[in-house]
Short mmCIF file of C-alpha atoms and ligand atoms in Angstrom, two decimals:
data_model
loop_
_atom_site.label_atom_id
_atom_site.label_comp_id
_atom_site.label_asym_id
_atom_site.label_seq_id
_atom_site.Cartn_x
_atom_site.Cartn_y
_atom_site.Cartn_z
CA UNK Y 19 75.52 153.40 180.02
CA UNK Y 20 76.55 150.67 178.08
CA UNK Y 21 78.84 148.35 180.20
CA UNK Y 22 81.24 145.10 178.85
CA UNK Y 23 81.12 143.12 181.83
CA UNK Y 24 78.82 140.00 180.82
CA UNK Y 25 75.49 139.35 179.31
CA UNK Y 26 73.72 139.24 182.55
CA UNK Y 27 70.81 139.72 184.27
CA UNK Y 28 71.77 140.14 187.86
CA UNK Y 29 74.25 142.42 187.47
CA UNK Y 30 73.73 146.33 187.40
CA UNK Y 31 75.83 149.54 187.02
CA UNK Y 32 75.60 152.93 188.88
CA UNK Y 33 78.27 155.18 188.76
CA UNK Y 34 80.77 153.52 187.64
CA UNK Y 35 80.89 150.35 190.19
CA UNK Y 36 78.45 147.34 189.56
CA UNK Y 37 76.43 144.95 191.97
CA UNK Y 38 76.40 141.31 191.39
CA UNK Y 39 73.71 139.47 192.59
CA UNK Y 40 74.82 135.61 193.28
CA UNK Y 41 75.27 132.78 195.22
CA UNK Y 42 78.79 132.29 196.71
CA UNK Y 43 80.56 129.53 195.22
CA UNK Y 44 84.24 129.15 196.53
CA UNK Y 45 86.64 131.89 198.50
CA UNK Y 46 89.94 131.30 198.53
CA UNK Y 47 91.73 133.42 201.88
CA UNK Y 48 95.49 133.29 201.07
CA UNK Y 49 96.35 135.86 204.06
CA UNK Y 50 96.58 138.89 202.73
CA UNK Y 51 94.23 138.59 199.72
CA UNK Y 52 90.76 136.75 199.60
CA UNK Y 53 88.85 135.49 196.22
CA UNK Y 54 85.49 135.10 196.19
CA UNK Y 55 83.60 133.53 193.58
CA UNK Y 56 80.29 134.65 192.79
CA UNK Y 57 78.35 132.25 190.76
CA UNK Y 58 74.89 133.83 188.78
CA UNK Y 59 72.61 132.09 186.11
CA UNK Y 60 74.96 133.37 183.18
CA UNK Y 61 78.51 132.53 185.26
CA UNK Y 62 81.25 133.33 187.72
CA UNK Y 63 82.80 136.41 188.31
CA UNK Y 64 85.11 137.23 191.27
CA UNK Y 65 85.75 139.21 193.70
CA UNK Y 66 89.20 140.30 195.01
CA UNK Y 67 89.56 141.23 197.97
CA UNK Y 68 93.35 142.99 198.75
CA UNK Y 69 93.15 143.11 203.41
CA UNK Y 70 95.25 146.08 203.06
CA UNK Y 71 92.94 148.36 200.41
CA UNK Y 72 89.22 147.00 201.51
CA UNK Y 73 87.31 148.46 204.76
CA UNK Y 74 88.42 145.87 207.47
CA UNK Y 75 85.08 144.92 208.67
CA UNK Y 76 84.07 144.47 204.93
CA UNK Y 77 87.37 142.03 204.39
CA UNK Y 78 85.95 139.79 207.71
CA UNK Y 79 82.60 140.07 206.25
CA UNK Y 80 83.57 138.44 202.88
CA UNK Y 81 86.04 135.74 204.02
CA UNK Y 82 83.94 134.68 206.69
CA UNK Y 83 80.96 134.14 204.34
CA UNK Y 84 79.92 130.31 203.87
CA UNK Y 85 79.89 128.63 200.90
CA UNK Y 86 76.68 128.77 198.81
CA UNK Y 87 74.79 131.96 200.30
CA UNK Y 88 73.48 134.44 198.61
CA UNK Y 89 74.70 137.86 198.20
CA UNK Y 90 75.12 141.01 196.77
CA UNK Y 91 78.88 142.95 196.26
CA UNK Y 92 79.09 146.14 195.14
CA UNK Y 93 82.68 147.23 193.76
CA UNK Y 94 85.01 148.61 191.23
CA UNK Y 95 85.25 146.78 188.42
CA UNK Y 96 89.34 146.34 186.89
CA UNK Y 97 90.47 144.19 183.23
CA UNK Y 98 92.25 141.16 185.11
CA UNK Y 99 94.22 138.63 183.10
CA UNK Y 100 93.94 136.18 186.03
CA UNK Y 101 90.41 135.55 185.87
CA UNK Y 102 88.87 133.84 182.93
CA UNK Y 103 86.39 136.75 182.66
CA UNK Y 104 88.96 138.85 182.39
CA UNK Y 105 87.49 141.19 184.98
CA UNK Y 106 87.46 141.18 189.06
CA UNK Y 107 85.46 143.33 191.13
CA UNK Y 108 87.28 145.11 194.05
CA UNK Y 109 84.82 145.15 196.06
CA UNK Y 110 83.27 148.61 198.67
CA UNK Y 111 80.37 146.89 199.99
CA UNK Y 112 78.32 143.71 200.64
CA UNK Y 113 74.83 142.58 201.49
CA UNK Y 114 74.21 138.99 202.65
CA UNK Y 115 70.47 137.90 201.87
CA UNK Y 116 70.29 134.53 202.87
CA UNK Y 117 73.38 132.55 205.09
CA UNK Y 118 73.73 128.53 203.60
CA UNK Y 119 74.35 126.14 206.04
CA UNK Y 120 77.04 124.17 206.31
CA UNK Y 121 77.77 121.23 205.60
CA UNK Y 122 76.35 121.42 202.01
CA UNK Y 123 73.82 118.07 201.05
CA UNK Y 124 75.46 118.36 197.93
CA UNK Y 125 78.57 120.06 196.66
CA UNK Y 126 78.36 122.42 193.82
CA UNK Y 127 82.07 122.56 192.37
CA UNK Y 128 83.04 119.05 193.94
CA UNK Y 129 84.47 116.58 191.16
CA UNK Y 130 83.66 113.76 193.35
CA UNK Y 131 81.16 111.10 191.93
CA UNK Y 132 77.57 111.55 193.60
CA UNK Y 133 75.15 109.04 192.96
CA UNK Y 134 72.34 110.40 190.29
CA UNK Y 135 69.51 109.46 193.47
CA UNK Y 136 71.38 111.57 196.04
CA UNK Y 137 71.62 114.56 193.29
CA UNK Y 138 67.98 113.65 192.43
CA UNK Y 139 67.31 113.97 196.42
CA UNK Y 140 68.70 117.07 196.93
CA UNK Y 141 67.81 118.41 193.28
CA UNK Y 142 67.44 122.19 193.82
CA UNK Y 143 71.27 121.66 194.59
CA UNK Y 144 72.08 119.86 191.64
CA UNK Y 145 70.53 122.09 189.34
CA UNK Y 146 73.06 124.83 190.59
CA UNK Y 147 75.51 123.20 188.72
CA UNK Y 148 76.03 125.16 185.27
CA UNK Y 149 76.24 121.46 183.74
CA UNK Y 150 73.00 120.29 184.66
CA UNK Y 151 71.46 123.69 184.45
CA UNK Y 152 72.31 123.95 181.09
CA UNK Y 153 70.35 121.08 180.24
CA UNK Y 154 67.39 122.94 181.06
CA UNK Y 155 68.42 125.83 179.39
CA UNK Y 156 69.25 123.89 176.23
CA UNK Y 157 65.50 122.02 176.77
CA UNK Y 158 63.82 125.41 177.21
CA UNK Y 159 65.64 126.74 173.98
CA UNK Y 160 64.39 123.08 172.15
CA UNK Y 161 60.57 124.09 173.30
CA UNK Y 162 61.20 127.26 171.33
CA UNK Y 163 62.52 126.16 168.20
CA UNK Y 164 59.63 123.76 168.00
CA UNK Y 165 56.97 126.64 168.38
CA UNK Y 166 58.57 128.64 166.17
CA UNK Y 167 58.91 126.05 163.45
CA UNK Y 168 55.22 125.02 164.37
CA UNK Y 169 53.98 128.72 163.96
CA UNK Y 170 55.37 128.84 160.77
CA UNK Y 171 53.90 126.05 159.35
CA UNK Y 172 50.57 127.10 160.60
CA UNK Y 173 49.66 125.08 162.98
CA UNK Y 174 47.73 126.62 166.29
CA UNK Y 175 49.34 125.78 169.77
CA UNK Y 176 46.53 123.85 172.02
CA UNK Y 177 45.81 122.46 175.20
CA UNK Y 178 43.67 119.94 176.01
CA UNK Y 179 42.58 118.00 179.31
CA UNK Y 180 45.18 115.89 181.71
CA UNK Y 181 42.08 114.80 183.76
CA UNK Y 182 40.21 112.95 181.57
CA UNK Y 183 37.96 109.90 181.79
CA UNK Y 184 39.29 107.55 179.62
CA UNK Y 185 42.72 106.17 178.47
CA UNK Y 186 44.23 106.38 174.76
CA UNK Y 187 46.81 104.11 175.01
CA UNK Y 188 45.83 100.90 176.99
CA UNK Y 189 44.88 100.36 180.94
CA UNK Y 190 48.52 99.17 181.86
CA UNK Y 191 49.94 102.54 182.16
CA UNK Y 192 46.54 104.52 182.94
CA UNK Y 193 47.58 106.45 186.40
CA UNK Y 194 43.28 106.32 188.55
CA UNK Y 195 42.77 109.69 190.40
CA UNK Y 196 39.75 110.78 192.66
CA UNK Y 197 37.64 113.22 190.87
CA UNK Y 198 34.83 114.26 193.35
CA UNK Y 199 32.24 110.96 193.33
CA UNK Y 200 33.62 109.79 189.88
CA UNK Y 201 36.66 107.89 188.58
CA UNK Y 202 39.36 109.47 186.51
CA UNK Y 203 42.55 109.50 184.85
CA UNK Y 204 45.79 111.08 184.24
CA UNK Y 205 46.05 111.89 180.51
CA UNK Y 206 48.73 109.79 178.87
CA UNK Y 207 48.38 111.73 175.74
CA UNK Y 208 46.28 113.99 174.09
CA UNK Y 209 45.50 111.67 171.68
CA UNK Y 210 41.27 111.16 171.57
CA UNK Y 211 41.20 115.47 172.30
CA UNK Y 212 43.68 116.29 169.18
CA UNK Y 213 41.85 114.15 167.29
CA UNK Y 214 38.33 115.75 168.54
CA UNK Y 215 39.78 119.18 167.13
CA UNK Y 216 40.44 117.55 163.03
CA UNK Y 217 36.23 117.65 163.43
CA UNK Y 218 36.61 121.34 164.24
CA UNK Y 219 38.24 123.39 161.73
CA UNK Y 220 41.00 123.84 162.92
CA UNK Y 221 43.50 121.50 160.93
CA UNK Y 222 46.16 122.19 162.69
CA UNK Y 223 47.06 121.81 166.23
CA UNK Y 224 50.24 120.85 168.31
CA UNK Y 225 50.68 120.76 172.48
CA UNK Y 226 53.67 120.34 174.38
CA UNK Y 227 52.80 119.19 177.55
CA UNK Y 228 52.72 116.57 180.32
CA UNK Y 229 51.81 112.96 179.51
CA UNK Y 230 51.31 110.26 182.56
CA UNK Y 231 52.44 106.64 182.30
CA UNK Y 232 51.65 104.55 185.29
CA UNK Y 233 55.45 102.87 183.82
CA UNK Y 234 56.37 100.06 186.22
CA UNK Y 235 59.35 99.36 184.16
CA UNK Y 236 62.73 101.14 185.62
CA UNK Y 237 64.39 101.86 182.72
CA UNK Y 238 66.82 105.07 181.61
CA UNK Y 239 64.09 106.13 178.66
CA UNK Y 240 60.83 105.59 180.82
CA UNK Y 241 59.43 108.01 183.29
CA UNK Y 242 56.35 108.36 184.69
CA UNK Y 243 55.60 112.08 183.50
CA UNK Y 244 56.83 113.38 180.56
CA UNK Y 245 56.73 116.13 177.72
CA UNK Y 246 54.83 115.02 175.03
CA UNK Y 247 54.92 117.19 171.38
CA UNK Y 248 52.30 116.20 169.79
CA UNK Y 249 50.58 117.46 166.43
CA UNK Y 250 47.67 116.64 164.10
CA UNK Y 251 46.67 117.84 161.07
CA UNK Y 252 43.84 117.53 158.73
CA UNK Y 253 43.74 116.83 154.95
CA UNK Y 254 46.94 114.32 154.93
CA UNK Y 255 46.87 112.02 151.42
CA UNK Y 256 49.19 109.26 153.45
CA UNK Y 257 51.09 109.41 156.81
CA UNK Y 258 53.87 110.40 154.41
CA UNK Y 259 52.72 114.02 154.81
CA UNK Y 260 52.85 113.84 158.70
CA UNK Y 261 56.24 112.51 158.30
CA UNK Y 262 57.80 115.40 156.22
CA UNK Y 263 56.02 117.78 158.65
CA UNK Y 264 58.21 115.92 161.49
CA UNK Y 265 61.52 115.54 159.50
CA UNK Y 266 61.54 120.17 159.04
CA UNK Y 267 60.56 120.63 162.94
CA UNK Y 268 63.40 118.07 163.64
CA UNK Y 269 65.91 119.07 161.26
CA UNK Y 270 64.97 123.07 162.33
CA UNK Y 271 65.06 122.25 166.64
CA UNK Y 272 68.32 120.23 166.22
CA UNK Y 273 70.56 122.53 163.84
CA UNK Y 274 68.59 125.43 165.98
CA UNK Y 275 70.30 124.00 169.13
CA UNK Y 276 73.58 123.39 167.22
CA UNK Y 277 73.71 126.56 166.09
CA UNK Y 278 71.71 129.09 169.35
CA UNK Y 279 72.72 126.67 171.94
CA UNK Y 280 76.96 126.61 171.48
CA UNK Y 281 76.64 128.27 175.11
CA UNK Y 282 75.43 125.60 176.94
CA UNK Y 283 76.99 122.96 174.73
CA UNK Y 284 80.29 123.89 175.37
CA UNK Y 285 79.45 124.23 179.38
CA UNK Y 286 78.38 120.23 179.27
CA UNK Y 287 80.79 119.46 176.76
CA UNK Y 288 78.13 117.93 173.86
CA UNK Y 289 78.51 118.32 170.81
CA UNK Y 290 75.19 117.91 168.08
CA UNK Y 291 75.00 116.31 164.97
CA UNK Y 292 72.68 117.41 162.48
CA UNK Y 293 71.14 114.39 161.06
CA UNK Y 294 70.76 113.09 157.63
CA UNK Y 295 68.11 114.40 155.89
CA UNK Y 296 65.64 112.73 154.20
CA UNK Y 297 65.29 110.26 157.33
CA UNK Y 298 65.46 106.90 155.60
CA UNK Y 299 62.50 104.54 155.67
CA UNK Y 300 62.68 100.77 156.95
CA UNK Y 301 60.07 98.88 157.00
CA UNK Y 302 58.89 96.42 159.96
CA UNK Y 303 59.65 93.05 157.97
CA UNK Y 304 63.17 94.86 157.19
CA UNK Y 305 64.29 95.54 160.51
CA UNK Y 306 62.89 92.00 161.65
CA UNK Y 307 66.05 90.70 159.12
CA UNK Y 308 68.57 93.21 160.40
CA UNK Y 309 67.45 91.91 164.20
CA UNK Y 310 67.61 87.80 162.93
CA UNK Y 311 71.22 88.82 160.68
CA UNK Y 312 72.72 90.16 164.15
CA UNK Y 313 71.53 86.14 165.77
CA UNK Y 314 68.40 88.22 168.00
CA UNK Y 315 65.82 85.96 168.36
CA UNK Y 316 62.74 87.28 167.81
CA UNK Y 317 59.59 86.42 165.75
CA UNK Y 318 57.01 87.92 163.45
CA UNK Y 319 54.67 90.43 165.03
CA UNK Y 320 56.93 90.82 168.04
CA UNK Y 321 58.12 94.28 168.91
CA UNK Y 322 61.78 94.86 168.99
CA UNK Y 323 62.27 95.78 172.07
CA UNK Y 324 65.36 98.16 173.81
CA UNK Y 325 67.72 95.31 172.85
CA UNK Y 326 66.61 95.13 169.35
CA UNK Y 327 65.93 99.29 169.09
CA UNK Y 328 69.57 99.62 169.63
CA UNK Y 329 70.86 97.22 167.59
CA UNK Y 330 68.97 99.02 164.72
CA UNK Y 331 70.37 101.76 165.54
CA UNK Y 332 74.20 100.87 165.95
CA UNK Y 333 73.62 99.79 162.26
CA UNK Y 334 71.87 102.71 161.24
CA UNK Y 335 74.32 104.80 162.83
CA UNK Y 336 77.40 102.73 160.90
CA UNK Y 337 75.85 103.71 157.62
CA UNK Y 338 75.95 107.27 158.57
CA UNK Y 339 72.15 107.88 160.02
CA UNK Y 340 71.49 109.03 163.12
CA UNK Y 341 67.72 109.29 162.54
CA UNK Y 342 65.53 107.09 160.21
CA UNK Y 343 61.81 106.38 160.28
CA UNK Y 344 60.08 102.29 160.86
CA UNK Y 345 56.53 101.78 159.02
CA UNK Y 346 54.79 99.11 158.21
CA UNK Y 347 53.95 97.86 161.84
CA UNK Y 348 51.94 94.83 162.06
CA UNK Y 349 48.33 96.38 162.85
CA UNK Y 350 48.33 93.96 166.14
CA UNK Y 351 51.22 96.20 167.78
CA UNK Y 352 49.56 99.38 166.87
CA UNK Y 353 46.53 101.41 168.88
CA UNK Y 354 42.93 101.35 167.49
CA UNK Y 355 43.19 104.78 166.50
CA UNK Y 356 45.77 104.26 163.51
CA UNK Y 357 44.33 103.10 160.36
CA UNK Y 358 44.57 99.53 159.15
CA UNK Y 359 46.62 98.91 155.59
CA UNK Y 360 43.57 97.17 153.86
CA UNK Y 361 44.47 93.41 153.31
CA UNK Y 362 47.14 93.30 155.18
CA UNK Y 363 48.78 92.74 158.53
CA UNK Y 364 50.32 95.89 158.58
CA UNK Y 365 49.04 99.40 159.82
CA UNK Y 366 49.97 103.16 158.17
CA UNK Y 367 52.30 103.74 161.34
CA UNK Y 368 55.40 105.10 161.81
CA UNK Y 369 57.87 105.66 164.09
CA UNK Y 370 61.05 107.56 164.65
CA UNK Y 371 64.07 106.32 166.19
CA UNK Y 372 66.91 108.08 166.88
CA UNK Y 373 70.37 107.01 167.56
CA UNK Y 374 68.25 103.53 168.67
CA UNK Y 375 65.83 104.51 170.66
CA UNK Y 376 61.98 105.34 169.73
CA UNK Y 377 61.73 109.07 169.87
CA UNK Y 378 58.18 109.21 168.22
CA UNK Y 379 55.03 107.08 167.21
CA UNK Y 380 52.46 108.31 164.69
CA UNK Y 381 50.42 107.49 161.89
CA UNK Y 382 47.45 107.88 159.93
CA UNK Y 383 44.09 107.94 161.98
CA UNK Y 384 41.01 105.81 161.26
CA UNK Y 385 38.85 108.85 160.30
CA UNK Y 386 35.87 106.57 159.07
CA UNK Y 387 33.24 105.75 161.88
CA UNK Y 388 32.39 102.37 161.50
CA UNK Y 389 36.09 101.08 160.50
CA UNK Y 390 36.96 103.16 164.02
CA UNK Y 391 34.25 101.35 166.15
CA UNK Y 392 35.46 97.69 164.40
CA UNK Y 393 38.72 98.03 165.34
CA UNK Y 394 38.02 99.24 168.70
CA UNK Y 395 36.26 96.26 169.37
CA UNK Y 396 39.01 94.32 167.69
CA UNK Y 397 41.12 95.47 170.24
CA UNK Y 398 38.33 94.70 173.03
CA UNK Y 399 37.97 98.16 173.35
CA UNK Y 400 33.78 99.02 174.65
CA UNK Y 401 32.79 101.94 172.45
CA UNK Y 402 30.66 102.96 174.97
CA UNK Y 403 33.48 104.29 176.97
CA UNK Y 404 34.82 106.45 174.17
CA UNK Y 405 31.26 107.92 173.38
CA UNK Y 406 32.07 111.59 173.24
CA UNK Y 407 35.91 110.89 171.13
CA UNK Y 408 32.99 108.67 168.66
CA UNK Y 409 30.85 111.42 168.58
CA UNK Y 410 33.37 113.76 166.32
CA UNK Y 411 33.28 111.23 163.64
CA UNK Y 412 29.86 110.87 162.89
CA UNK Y 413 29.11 114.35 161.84
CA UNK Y 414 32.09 115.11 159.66
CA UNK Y 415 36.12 114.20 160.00
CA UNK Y 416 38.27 114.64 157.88
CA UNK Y 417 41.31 112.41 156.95
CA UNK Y 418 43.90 113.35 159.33
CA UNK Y 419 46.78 112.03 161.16
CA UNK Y 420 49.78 112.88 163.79
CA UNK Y 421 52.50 112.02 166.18
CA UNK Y 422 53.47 112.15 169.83
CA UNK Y 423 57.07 113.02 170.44
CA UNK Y 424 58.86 112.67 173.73
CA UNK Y 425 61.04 115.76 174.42
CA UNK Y 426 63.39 114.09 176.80
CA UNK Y 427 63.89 111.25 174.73
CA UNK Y 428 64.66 113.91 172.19
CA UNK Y 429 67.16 115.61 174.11
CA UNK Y 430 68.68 113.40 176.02
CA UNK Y 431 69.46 111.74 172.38
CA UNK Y 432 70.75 115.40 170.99
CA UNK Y 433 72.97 115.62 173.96
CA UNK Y 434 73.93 111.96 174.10
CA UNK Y 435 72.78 111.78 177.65
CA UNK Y 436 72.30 108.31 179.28
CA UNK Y 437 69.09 108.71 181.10
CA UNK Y 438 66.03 110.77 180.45
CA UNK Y 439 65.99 111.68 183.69
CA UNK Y 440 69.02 114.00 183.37
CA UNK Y 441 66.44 116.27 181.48
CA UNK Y 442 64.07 116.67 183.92
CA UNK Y 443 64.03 119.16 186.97
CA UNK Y 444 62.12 116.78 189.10
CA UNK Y 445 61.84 113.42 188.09
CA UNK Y 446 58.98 110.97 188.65
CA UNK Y 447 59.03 107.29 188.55
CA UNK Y 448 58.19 104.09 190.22
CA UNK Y 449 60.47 105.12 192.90
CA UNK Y 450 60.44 108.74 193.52
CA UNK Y 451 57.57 111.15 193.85
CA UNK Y 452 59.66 113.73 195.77
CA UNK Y 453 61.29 116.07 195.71
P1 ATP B 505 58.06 102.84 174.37
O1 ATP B 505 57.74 101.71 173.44
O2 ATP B 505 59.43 103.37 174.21
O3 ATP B 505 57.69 102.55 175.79
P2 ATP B 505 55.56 103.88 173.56
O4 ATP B 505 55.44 103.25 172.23
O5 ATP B 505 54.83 103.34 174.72
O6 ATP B 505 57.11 104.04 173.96
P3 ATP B 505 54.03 106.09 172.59
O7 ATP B 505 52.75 105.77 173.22
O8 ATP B 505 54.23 105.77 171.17
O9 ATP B 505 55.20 105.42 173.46
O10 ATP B 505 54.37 107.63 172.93
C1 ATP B 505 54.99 108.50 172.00
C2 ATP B 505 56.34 108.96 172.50
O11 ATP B 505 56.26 109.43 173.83
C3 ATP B 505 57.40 107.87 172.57
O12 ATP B 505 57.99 107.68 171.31
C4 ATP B 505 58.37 108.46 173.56
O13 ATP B 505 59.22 109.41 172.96
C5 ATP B 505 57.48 109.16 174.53
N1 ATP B 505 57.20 108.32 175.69
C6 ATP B 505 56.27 107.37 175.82
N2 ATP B 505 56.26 106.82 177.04
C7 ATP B 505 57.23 107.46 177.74
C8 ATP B 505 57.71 107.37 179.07
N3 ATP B 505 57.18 106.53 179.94
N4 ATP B 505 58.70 108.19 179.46
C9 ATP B 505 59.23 109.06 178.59
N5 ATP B 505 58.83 109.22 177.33
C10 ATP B 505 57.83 108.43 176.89
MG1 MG B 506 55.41 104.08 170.40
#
């Protein structure tokens, strides 16, 4: 039987009166009626309770309950124009699973300001807020859209090692563990395995998972485990074709959130903006005269920076784009594994800011063995320690290339949240490692 109550999963219909399966969020006893809210994954729904029509005990049952447990109610459901459902349940019958304590740690309706580290301590409380929930809901939807779009442009979903024994991106920010008698590592992307795979076959891969930065710094965009989306594909001409493969899975996740998330938008009150496509293209040496025309100080070579990021951005965003692309790197900022512009400073890197703030860094690889191995020990990198990443290039690799995209930074940007944090369930940083 086909019922109009709600599109939800917790609540169920036999004979005419439904169950609703929630937690209790607020019960108002005015004397001779009593409200109860019942709060589920997909909303609020209440129950009325008239003292005069309900079962006695069942009245002292309901108003007595605490705030926050967990029931079910059984009832009638009626239309109600007092409720912004437009329905109430009247209820015949109650089960109580699990009593909450009282005081709460946290308050789930309460407009009073908490700080972010006591709703970070007491997280599982926080994230019964439909507010922050729907951030999750909203980054659970965003991992969809991107395998979709992926799928359809062919490219195989992967996954590839988090304990590994060497670092891709610099000793700073490698994470040690103890792996039985030998020394190892927290991935911080899946950088040297992605790359392994070009030498495979298979031309196209992309992984969303968990990247590890031993980050000291304690800033809103840097965590110490994060999503990483990354890709690689074989048979590029220039980074240019990496690029356009980034600009449709970004263009596709955000209008796909505009468009499938509206729910959840509404419930934190965001609103997204589909970006200007095509993304335009600055170079390095351009944004280094935006920076000097705005009085920043900063030199040739240097890297921009938060200060400078957002600067770039607030001028970006006053000609009308939210998300544009920076190239042309000087090959000195940029990893050994990107591929040198011959003859000059400058390295076939990109990468994408958004609203000013680095959402992705990518590039064309060094796919030529010998170039690879001179650049690592340009950097003062010991080939030795990469032997097995080296090996995949001296018995055939193709010309390939490929980003690494942080999907907090992502969101958090979509949402115009102000700290990446917000859009993760449990955080981890320099400070917190529970809950
Ligand atoms: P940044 O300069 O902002 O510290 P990065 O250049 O060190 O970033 P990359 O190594 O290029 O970062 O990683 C690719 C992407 O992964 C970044 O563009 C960002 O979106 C994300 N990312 C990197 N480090 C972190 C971090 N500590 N916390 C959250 N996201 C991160
Ligand atoms: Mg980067």
């Amino acid at each position: 039987m086909a019922y109009p109550v709600r599109d939800s999963t917790s609540i169920s219909i036999d004979d005419g009166t439904v169950t609703v399966r929630g937690w209790v969020q607020e019960i108002r006893n005015l004397g001779g009626i009593s409200f109860i809210l019942i709060r589920d994954r997909n909303g609020i729904i209440q129950i009325t309770a008239p003292k005069k029509k309900i079962n006695p005990d069942l009245f002292k049952q309901l108003t007595s309950l605490s705030r926050e447990s967990v029931v079910s109610v059984s009832g009638e459901v009626k239309t109600s124009d007092q409720t912004k459902l437009g329905l109430e349940i009247i209820p015949l019958s109650l089960e109580i699973h699990s009593v909450a304590e009282s005081p709460l740690p946290l308050g789930v309706v309460d407009k009073v300001n908490v700080e972010f580290d006591t709703r970070l301590n007491h997280r599982f409380m926080d994230l019964r807020k439909p507010e922050v929930k729907a951030i999750f809901e909203l980054k659970s939807l965003l991992c969809k859209l991107i395998s979709e779009k992926m799928a359809e442009l062919d490219f195989m979903q992967v996954q590839t090692p988090k304990i590994v024994a060497t670092g891709a991106e610099g000793g700073a920010t490698l994470f040690p563990i103890e792996y039985f008698d030998k020394k190892a590592y927290l991935a911080q992307s899946p950088q040297l395995y992605k790359q392994m795979l070009m030498s495979t076959g298979m031309d196209r891969v992309y992984e969303i998972a968990p990247a590890f930065r031993a980050e000291r710094s304690n800033t809103v965009r840097h965590v110490s485990e994060f999503i990483s989306f990354d890709g690689e594909l074989a048979w590029i001409r220039s980074q240019k074709d990496v690029m356009a493969v980034i600009e449709e899975v970004m263009q596709y996740t955000i209008s796909g959130i505009a468009s499938r998330g509206t729910k959840y938008l509404e419930v934190i009150g965001a609103e997204v903006t589909i970006p200007k496509a095509p993304y335009p293209i600055l170079s390095y040496s351009e944004c280094l005269d935006m920076l000097m025309g705005e009085g920043m100080e900063i030199s040739e070579g240097e890297d921009f920076g938060t200060e400078g990021e957002r600067l770039i951005g607030e001028i970006m965003s006053l000609r009308g784009n939210d998300m544009y692309w920076i190239v042309e790197y000087p090959k000195a900022e940029k990893p050994f594994y990107i591929m040198e512009k011959e003859g000059t400073a400058f390295s076939y890197s990109f990468d994408l800011d958004y609203r000013g703030q680095e959402i992705s860094s990518g590039g064309q690889r060094e796919h030529r063995y010998e170039r690879l191995v001179t650049r690592m020990k340009a950097k003062g990198l010991n080939p030795e320690s990469f032997g097995p990443y080296l090996e995949s290039f001296r018995y055939g690799m193709p010309p390939h290339g490929g980003w690494g995209i942080g999907v907090e930074r992502l969101l958090v940007n979509m949402l115009g949240l102000n700290n990446i944090r917000e859009a993760i369930l449990f955080p981890r940083d320099v400070h917190r490692l529970i809950p």
